[in-house]
Coordinates of C-alpha atoms in Angstrom, one line a residue:
X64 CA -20.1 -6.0 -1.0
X65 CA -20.6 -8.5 1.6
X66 CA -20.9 -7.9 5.2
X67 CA -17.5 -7.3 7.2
X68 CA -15.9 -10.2 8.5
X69 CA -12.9 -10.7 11.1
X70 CA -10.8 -13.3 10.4
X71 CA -9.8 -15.6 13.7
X72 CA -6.0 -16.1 14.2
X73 CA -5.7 -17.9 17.3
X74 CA -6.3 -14.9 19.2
X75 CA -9.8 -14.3 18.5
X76 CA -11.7 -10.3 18.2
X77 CA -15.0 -10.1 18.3
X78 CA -16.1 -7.5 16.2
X79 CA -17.8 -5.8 18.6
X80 CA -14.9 -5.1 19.8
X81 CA -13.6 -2.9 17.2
X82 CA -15.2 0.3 18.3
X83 CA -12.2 2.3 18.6
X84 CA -8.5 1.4 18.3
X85 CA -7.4 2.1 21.6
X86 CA -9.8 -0.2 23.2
X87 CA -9.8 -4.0 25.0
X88 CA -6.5 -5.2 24.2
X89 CA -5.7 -7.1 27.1
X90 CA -8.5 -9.6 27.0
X91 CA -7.7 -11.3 24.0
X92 CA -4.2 -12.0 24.5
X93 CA -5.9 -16.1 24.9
X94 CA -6.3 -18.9 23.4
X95 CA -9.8 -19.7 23.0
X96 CA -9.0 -22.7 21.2
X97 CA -8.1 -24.5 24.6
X98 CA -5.1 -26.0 23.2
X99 CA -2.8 -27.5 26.1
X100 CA 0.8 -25.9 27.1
X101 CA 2.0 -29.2 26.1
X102 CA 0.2 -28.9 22.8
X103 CA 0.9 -24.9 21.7
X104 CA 4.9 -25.7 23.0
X105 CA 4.8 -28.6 20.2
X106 CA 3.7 -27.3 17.4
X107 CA 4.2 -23.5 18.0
X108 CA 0.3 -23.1 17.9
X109 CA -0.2 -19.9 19.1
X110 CA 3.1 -18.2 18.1
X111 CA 2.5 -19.7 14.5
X112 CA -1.0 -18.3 14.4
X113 CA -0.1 -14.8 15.5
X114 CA 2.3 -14.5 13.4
X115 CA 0.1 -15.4 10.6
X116 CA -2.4 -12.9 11.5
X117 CA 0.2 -10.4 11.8
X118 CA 0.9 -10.8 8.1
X119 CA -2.5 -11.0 7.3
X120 CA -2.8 -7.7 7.8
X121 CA -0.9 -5.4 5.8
X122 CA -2.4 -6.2 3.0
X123 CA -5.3 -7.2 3.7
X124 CA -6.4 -11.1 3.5
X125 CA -10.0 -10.7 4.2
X126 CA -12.0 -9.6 1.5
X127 CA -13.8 -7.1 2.6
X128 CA -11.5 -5.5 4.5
X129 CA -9.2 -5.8 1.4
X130 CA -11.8 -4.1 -0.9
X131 CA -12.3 -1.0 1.7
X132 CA -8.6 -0.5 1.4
X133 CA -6.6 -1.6 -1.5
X134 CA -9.9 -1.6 -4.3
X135 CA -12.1 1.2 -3.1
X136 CA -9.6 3.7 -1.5
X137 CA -5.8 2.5 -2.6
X138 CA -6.9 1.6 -6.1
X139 CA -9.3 4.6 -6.7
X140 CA -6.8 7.2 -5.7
X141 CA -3.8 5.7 -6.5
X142 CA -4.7 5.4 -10.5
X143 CA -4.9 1.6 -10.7
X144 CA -8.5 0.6 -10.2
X145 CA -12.4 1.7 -11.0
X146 CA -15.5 1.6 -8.9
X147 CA -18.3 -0.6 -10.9
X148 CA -20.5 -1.2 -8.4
X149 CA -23.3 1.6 -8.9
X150 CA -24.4 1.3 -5.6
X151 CA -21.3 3.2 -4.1
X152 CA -22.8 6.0 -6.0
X153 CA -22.7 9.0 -3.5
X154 CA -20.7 7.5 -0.7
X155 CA -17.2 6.4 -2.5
X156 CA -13.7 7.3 -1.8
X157 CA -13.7 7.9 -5.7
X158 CA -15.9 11.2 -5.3
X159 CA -14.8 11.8 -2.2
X160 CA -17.1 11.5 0.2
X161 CA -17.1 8.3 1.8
X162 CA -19.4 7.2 4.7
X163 CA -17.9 6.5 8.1
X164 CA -18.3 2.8 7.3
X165 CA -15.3 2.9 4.9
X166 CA -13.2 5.7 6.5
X167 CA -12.9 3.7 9.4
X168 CA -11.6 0.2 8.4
X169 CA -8.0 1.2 7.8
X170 CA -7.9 2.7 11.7
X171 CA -10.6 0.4 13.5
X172 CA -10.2 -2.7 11.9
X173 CA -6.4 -3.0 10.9
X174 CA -5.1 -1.2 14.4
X175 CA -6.4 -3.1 16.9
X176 CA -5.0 -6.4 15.3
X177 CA -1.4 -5.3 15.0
X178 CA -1.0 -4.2 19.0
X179 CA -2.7 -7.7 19.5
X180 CA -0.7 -10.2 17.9
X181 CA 2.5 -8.4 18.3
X182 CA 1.8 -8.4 22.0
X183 CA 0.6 -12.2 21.8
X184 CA 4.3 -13.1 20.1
X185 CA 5.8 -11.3 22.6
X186 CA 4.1 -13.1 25.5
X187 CA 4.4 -16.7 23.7
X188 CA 8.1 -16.6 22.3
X189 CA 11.5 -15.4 23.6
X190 CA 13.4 -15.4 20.7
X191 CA 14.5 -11.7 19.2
X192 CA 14.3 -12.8 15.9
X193 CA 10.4 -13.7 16.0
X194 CA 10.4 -9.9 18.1
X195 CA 12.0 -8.4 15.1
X196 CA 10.0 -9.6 12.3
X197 CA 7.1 -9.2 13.9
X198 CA 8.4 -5.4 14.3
X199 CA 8.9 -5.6 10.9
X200 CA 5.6 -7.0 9.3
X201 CA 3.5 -4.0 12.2
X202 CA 6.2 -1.1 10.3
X203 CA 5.2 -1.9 7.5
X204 CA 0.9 -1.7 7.9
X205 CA 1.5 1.0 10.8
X206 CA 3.5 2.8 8.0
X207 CA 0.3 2.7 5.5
X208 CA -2.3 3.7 8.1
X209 CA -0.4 6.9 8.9
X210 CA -0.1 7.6 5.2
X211 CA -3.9 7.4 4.6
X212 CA -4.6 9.4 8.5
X213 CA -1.7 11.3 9.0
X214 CA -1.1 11.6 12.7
X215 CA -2.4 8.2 14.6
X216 CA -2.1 6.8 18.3
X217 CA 0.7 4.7 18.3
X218 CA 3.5 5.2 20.7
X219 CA 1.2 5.3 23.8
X220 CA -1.4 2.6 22.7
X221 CA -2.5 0.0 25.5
X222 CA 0.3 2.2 27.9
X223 CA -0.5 1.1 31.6
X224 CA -3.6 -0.2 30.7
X225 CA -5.1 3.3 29.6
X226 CA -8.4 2.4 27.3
X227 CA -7.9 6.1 26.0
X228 CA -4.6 7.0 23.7
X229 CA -2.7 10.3 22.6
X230 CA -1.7 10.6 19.3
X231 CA 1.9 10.9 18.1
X232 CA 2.3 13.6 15.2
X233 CA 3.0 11.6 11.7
X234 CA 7.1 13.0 12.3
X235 CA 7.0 11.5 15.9
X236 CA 5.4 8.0 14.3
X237 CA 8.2 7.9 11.2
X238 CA 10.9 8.4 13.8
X239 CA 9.5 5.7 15.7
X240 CA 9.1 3.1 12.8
X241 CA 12.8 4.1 11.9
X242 CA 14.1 3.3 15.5
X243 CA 11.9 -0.1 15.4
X244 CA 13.5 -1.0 11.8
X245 CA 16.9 0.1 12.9
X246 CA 16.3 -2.7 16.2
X247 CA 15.0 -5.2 13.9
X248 CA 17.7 -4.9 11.1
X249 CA 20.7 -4.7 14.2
X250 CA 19.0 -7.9 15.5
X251 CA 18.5 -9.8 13.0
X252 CA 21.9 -8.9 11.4
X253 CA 23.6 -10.6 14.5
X254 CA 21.5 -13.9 13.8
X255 CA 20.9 -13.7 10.3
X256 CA 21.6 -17.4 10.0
X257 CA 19.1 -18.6 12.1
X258 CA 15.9 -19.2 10.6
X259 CA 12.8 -19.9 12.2
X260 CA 9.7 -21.9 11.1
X261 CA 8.2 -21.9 7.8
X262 CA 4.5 -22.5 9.2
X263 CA 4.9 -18.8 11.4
X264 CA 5.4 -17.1 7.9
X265 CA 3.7 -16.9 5.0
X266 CA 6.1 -14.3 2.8
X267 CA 9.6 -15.4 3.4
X268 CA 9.1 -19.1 5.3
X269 CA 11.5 -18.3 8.1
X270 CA 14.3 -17.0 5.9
X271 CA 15.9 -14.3 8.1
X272 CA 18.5 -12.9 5.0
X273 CA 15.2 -11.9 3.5
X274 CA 13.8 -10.3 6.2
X275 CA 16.8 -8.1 6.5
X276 CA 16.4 -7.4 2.6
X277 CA 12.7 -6.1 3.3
X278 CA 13.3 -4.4 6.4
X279 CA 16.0 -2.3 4.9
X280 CA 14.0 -1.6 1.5
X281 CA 10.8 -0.4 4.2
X282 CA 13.5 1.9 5.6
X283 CA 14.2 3.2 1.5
X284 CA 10.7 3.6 1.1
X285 CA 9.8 5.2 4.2
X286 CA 13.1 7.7 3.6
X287 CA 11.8 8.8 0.4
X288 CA 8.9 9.6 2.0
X289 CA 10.4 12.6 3.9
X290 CA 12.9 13.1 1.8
X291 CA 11.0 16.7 1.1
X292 CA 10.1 17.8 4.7
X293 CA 13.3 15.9 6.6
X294 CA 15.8 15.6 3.3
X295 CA 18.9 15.0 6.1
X296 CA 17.4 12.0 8.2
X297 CA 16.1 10.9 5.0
X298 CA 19.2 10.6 3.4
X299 CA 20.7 9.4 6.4
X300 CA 18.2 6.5 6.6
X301 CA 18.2 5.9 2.8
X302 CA 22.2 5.2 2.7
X303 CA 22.0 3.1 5.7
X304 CA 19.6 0.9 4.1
X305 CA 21.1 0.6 0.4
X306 CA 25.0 0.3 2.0
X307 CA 24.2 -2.0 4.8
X308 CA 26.2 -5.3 4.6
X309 CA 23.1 -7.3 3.3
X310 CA 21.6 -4.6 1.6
X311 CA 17.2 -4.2 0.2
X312 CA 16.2 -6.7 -2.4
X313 CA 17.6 -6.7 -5.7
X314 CA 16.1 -9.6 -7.3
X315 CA 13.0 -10.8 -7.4
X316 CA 14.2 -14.1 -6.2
X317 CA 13.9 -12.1 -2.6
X318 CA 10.3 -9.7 -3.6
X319 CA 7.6 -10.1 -0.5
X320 CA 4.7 -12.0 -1.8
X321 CA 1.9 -13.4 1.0
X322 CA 0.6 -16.2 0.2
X323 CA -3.5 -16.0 0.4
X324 CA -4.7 -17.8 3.2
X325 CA -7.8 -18.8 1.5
X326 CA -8.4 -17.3 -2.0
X327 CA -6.6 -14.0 -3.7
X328 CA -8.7 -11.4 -2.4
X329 CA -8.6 -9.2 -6.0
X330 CA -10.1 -12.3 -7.1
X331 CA -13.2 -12.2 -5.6
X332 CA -13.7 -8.5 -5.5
X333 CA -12.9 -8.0 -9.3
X334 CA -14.8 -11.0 -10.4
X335 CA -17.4 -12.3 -7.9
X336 CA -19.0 -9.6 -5.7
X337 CA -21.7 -8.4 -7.8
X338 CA -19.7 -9.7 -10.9
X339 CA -17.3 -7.4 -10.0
X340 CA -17.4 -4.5 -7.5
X341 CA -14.2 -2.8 -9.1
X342 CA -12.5 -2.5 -12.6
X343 CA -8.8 -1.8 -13.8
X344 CA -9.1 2.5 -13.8
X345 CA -8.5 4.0 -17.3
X346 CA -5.4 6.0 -15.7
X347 CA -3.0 3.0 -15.3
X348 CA -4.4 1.4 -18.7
X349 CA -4.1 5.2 -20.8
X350 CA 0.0 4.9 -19.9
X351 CA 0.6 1.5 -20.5
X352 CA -1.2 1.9 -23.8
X353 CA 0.0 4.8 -24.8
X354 CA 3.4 3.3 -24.2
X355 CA 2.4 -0.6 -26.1
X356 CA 3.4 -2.1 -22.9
X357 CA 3.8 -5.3 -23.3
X358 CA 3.1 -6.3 -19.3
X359 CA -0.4 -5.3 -20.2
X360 CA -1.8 -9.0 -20.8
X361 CA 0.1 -10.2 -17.9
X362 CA -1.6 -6.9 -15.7
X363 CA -5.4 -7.0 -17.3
X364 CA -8.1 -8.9 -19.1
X365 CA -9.7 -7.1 -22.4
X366 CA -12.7 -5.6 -22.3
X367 CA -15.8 -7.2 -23.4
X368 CA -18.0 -4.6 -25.0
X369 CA -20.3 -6.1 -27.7
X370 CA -21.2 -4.8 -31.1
X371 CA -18.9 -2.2 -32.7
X372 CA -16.2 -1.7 -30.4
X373 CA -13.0 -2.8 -30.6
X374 CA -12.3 -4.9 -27.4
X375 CA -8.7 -3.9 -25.6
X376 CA -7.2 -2.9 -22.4
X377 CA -9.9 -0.4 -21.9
X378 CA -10.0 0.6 -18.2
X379 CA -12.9 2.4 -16.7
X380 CA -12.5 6.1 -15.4
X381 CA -12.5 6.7 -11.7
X382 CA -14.8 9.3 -9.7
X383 CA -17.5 9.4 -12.3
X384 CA -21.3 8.9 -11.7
X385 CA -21.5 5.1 -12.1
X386 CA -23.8 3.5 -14.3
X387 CA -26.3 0.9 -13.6
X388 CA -26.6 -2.8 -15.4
X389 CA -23.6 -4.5 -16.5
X390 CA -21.7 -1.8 -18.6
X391 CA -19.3 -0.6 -15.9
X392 CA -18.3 -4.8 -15.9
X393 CA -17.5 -4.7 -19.7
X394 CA -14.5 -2.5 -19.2
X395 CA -10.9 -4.5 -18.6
X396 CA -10.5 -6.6 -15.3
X397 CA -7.6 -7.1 -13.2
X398 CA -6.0 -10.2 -14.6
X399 CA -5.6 -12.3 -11.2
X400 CA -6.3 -16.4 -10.4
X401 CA -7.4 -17.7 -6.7
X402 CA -4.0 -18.9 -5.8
X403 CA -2.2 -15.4 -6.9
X404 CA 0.5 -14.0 -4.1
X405 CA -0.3 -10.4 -3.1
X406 CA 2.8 -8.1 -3.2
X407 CA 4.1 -6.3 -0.2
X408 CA 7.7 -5.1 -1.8
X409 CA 9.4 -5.5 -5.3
X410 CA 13.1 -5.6 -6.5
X411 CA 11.6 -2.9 -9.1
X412 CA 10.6 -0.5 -6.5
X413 CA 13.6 -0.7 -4.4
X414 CA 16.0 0.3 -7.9
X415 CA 13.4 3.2 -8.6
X416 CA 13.7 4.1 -5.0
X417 CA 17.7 4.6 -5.6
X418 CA 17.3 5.8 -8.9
X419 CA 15.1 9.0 -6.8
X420 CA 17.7 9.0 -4.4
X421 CA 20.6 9.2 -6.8
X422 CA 18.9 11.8 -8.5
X423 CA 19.2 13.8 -5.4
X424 CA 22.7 13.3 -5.1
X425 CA 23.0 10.6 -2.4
X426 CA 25.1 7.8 -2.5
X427 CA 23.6 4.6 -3.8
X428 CA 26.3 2.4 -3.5
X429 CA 28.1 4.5 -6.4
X430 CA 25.3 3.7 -8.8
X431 CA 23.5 6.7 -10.8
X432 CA 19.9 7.4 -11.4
X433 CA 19.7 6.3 -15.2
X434 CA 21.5 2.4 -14.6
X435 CA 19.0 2.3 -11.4
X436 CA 16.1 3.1 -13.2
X437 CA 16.7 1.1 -16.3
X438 CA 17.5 -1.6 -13.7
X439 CA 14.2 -1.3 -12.5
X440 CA 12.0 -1.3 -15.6
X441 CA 13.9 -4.5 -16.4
X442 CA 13.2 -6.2 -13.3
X443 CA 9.7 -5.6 -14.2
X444 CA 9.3 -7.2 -16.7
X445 CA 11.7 -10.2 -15.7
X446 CA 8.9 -10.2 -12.2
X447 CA 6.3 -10.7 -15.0
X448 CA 7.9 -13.3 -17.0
X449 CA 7.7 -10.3 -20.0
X450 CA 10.4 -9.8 -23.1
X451 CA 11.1 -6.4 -25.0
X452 CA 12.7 -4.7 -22.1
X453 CA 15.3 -2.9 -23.8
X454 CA 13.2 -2.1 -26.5
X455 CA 11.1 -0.6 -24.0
X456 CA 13.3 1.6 -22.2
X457 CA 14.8 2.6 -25.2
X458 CA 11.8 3.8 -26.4
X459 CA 11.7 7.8 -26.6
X460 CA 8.3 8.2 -28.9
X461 CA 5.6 6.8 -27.4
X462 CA 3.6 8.4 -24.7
X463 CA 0.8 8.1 -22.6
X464 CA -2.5 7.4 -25.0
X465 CA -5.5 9.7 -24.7
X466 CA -8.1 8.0 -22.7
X467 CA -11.2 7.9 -25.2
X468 CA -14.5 6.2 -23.6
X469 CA -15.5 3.3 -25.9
X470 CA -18.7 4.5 -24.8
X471 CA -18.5 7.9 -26.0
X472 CA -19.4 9.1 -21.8
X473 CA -15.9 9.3 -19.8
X474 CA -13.5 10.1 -22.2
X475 CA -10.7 12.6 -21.3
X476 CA -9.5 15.8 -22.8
X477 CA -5.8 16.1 -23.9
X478 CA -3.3 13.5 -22.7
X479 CA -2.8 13.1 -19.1
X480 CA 1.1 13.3 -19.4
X481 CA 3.8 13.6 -22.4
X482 CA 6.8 12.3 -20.1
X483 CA 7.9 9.3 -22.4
X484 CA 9.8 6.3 -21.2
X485 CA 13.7 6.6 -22.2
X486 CA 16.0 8.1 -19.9
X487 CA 17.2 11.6 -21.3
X488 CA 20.3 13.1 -19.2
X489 CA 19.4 16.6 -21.0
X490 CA 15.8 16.7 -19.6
X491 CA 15.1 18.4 -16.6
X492 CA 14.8 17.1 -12.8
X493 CA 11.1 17.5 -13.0
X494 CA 11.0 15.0 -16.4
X495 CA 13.6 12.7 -14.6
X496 CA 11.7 12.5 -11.1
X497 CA 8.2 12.5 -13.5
X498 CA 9.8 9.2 -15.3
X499 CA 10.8 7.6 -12.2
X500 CA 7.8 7.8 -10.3
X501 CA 5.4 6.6 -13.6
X502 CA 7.8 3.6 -13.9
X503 CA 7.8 2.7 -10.2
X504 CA 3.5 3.2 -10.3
X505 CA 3.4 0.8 -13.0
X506 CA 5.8 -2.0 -11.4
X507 CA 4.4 -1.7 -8.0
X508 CA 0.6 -2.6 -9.6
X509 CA -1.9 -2.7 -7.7
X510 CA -0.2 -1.5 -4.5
X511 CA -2.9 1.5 -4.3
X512 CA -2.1 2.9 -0.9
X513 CA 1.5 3.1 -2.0
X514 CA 0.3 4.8 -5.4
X515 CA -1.7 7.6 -3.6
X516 CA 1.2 8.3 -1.2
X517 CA 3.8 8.9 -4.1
X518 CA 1.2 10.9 -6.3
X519 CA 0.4 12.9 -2.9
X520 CA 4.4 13.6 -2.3
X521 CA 5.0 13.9 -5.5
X522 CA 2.6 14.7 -7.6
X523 CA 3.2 11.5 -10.1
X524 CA 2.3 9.9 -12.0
X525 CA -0.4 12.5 -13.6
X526 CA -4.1 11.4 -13.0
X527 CA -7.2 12.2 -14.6
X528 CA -9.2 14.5 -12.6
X529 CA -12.3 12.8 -11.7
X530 CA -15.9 14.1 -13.2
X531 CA -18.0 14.0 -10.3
X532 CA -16.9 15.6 -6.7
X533 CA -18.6 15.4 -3.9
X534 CA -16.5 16.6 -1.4
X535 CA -18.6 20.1 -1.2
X536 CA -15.1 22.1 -2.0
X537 CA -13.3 20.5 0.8
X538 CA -11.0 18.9 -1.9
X539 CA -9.6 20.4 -4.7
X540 CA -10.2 18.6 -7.9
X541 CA -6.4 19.4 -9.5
X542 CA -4.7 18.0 -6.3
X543 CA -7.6 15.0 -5.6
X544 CA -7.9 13.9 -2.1
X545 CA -4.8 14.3 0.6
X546 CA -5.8 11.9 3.3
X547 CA -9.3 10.4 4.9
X548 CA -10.7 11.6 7.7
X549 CA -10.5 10.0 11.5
X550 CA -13.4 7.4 12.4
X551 CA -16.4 9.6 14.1
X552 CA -16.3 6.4 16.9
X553 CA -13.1 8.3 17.4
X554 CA -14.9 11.5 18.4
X555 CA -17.2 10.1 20.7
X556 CA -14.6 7.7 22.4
X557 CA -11.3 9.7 22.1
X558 CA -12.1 13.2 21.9
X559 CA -9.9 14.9 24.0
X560 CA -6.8 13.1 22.2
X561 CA -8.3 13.1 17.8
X562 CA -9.6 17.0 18.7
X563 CA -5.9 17.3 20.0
X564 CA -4.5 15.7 16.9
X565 CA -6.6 17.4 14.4
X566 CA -5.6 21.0 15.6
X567 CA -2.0 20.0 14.7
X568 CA -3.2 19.2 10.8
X569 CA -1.2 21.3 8.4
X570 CA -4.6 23.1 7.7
X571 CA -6.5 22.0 11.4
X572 CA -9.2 20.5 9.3
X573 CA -10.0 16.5 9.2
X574 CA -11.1 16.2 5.8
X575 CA -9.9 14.8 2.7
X576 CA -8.2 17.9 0.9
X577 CA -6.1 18.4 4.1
X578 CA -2.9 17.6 3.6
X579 CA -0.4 15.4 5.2
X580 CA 2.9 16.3 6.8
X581 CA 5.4 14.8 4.1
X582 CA 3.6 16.3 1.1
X583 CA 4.8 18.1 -1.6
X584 CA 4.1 21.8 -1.2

């Protein structure tokens, strides 16, 4: 792992700077660059550049901030990725107990650079549609920090100036990122042929129709979220979005990719630091297995064990004691190129999101839960470029596979789940929610943070419980970790208002088997 890095946007952070989210926003609201009014109203300089780093942000674009978040936390507890670096022995999300240095990134470093640039677009452009996709784009990475925190300051941030900020409960910050989608959908509704330029955005290239598709599949997402703890606003919200005139995404002609500004990320992590800091996990690969998926080749690279075994999509188990030398780096690799797209948002995931919704009894444009989630599966595989879709969901056999070790040191007992893949109306809710969610996991690879959110509320898809815990009993080993714990800068720089927050916890304890507000009891 290489030393943290901030990438420069126009609007510059030092990263001394980044002490504490609340802190030093006004200052860099410049241009450091020195570029002339004359020059920044010509080529959109500055709006362009904030803009970019806006997007840069929510899934990560720098490397290391990228591994902290979507490897080492998102893809450790979400099921989709391996630690095989042994030096994180002892300090890993995967065993839960992390040092503050990777606690913190999602709150210190990802924070402090959505209040900037959305403040910078605001001061450099006029227009309400720039306002409302860049309201968009900060709902969307505001959305994942609260889901790995719980509550966070948000509302109040940078109010009058005030270097110090309250937090708002996780409810009062889902209300508020409705009301900000709600805005941006109204606004962009009334204008939604009026595109804007392709070099401020690198997901849609100014195409305002698919920013309305996104923001209204962000407002699915984030209603299926509650739907536990607030089932009536989260209906509410859910059949606004799916029966507004333009609708989430349905194809994948309209899924949010970012384009890399550099290289893919994944790339580097998976392959070049350390030849490979992470690996794909042996939960995600036991289930597709198990299953004969045949996405796998497009997903992974085989293994490359010598001798006697019998190379395959075999992934590496998650929260064990990490060995040293080069066998944690023969298990299977994510299978990702330099110039890859990252996903923010799939056609898949919006039809699994209705098919959950129908299940409940909500109205999804008429549409019932098995069409939605065979809909979904099959725009899987027509994402991937894949065949054998029908055959697929019509299979009601297979299951996931028993993960045994190649090695002979990690394998699993028992299966970790026996839900198969064909819709049955005469099974249970439980097997119909348990087939949704497993389906939705695998098409929304490697969206980790997103993973560990819907296995939290949920309780899908079954994981392996990890071998080695360090969390001293603080987190149970059956229920794995609930959230991280707040930044200690945060203590020694905002201690009135994180003591404040952490007293209104679920269980008043900021540690990692404390649960978040939209969980599943």
């Amino acid at each position: 792992m290489k030393r943290y890095k901030i990438l420069f946007w126009g609007v510059l952070l030092s990263s001394a700077t980044l002490f504490s989210c609340t802190k030093n926003f006004e200052k860099y609201n410049t241009d450091p660059a020195g570029a002339t009014a004359e020059e920044v109203e010509r080529d959109a300089y500055v709006l362009s550049s904030a803009m970019i780093g806006l997007q840069a942000w929510v899934v990560p674009l720098d490397v290391n901030a990228n591994q902290f978040i979507e490897c080492l936390l998102g893809g450790s507890m979400g099921g989709y990725l391996a630690d095989s670096n042994n030096g994180f022995n002892g300090k890993n999300f995967a065993t839960y107990n992390p040092e503050n240095g990777w606690s913190r990134v999602p709150f210190n470093d990802i924070l402090p650079k959505l209040f900037v640039q959305t403040k910078t677009i605001r001061q450099v452009s006029s227009d309400p549609s720039i306002h409302a996709v860049a309201d968009i784009i900060k709902v969307l990475a505001v959305s994942r920090v609260t889901d790995i925190y719980g509550p966070i300051p948000y509302s109040k941030v940078g109010e009058n100036g005030a270097l110090e900020a309250p937090y708002d409960s996780q409810e009062q910050v889902y209300d508020l990122l409705f009301t900000q989608l709600d805005d941006a959908i109204k606004i962009l509704t009334e204008r939604r042929t009026q595109n804007f330029s392709s070099k401020a955005d690198l997901v849609y290239s100014g195409n305002v129709l698919q920013w309305i598709k996104l923001a209204n599949s962000i407002k699915l997402r984030l209603a299926m979220h509650i739907s536990e703890v607030s089932p009536t606003k989260a209906r509410q919200k859910a059949e606004e979005a799916v029966n507004h005139e333009i609708g989430v995404i349905r194809d994948n002609a309209d899924n949010a990719f970012v384009k890399p500004i550099n290289r893919n990320p994944f790339r580097v992590i998976m392959y070049e630091y350390n030849n490979g800091d992470s690996r794909v996990s042996a939960d995600i690969t036991s289930y597709m297995n198990g299953y004969a998926d045949p996405r796998r080749a497009k997903y992974f690279t085989p293994s490359t064990f010598g001798g006697t075994v019998s190379n395959g999509f075999h992934g590496l188990r998650s929260g064990i004691q990490i060995p040293s030398g080069d066998i944690p780096k023969q298990y299977a690799n994510m299978n990702v190129t330099e110039t890859d797209k990252l996903l923010w948002f799939n056609a898949a995931e919006t039809s699994f999101l209705q098919a959950e919704a129908a299940l409940k009894g909500w109205n999804m444009k008429g549409t019932d839960a098995a069409t939605l989630y065979n809909q979904g599966i099959r725009l899987s595989f027509m994402q991937w470029n894949v065949n054998g879709a029908d055959d697929y969901l019509n299979n009601s056999s297979n299951k996931p596979a028993a993960y045994i070790d190649p090695l002979g040191v990690f394998s699993y007992a028992g299966l970790p789940s026996t839900i198969t893949v064909k819709w049955e109306e005469s099974s249970t809710t439980a097997q119909k929610m348990e087939r949704i969610i497993t389906q939705k996991w695998i098409a929304n690879f490697p969206l980790g943070v997103e993973a560990w959110t819907e296995y939290r509320r949920t309780g899908y898809p079954k994981l392996m419980e990890v071998m080695v815990n360090n969390s001293g009993g603080r987190v149970d080993s059956k229920r794995m970790a609930r959230r991280l714990p707040y930044p200690q800068e945060e203590y020694t720089e905002n201690n009135k208002n994180v003591t404040e927050a952490v007293s209104n916890l679920l269980k008043g304890a900021d540690n990692m088997g404390t649960d978040l507000w939209w969980v599943k009891k």
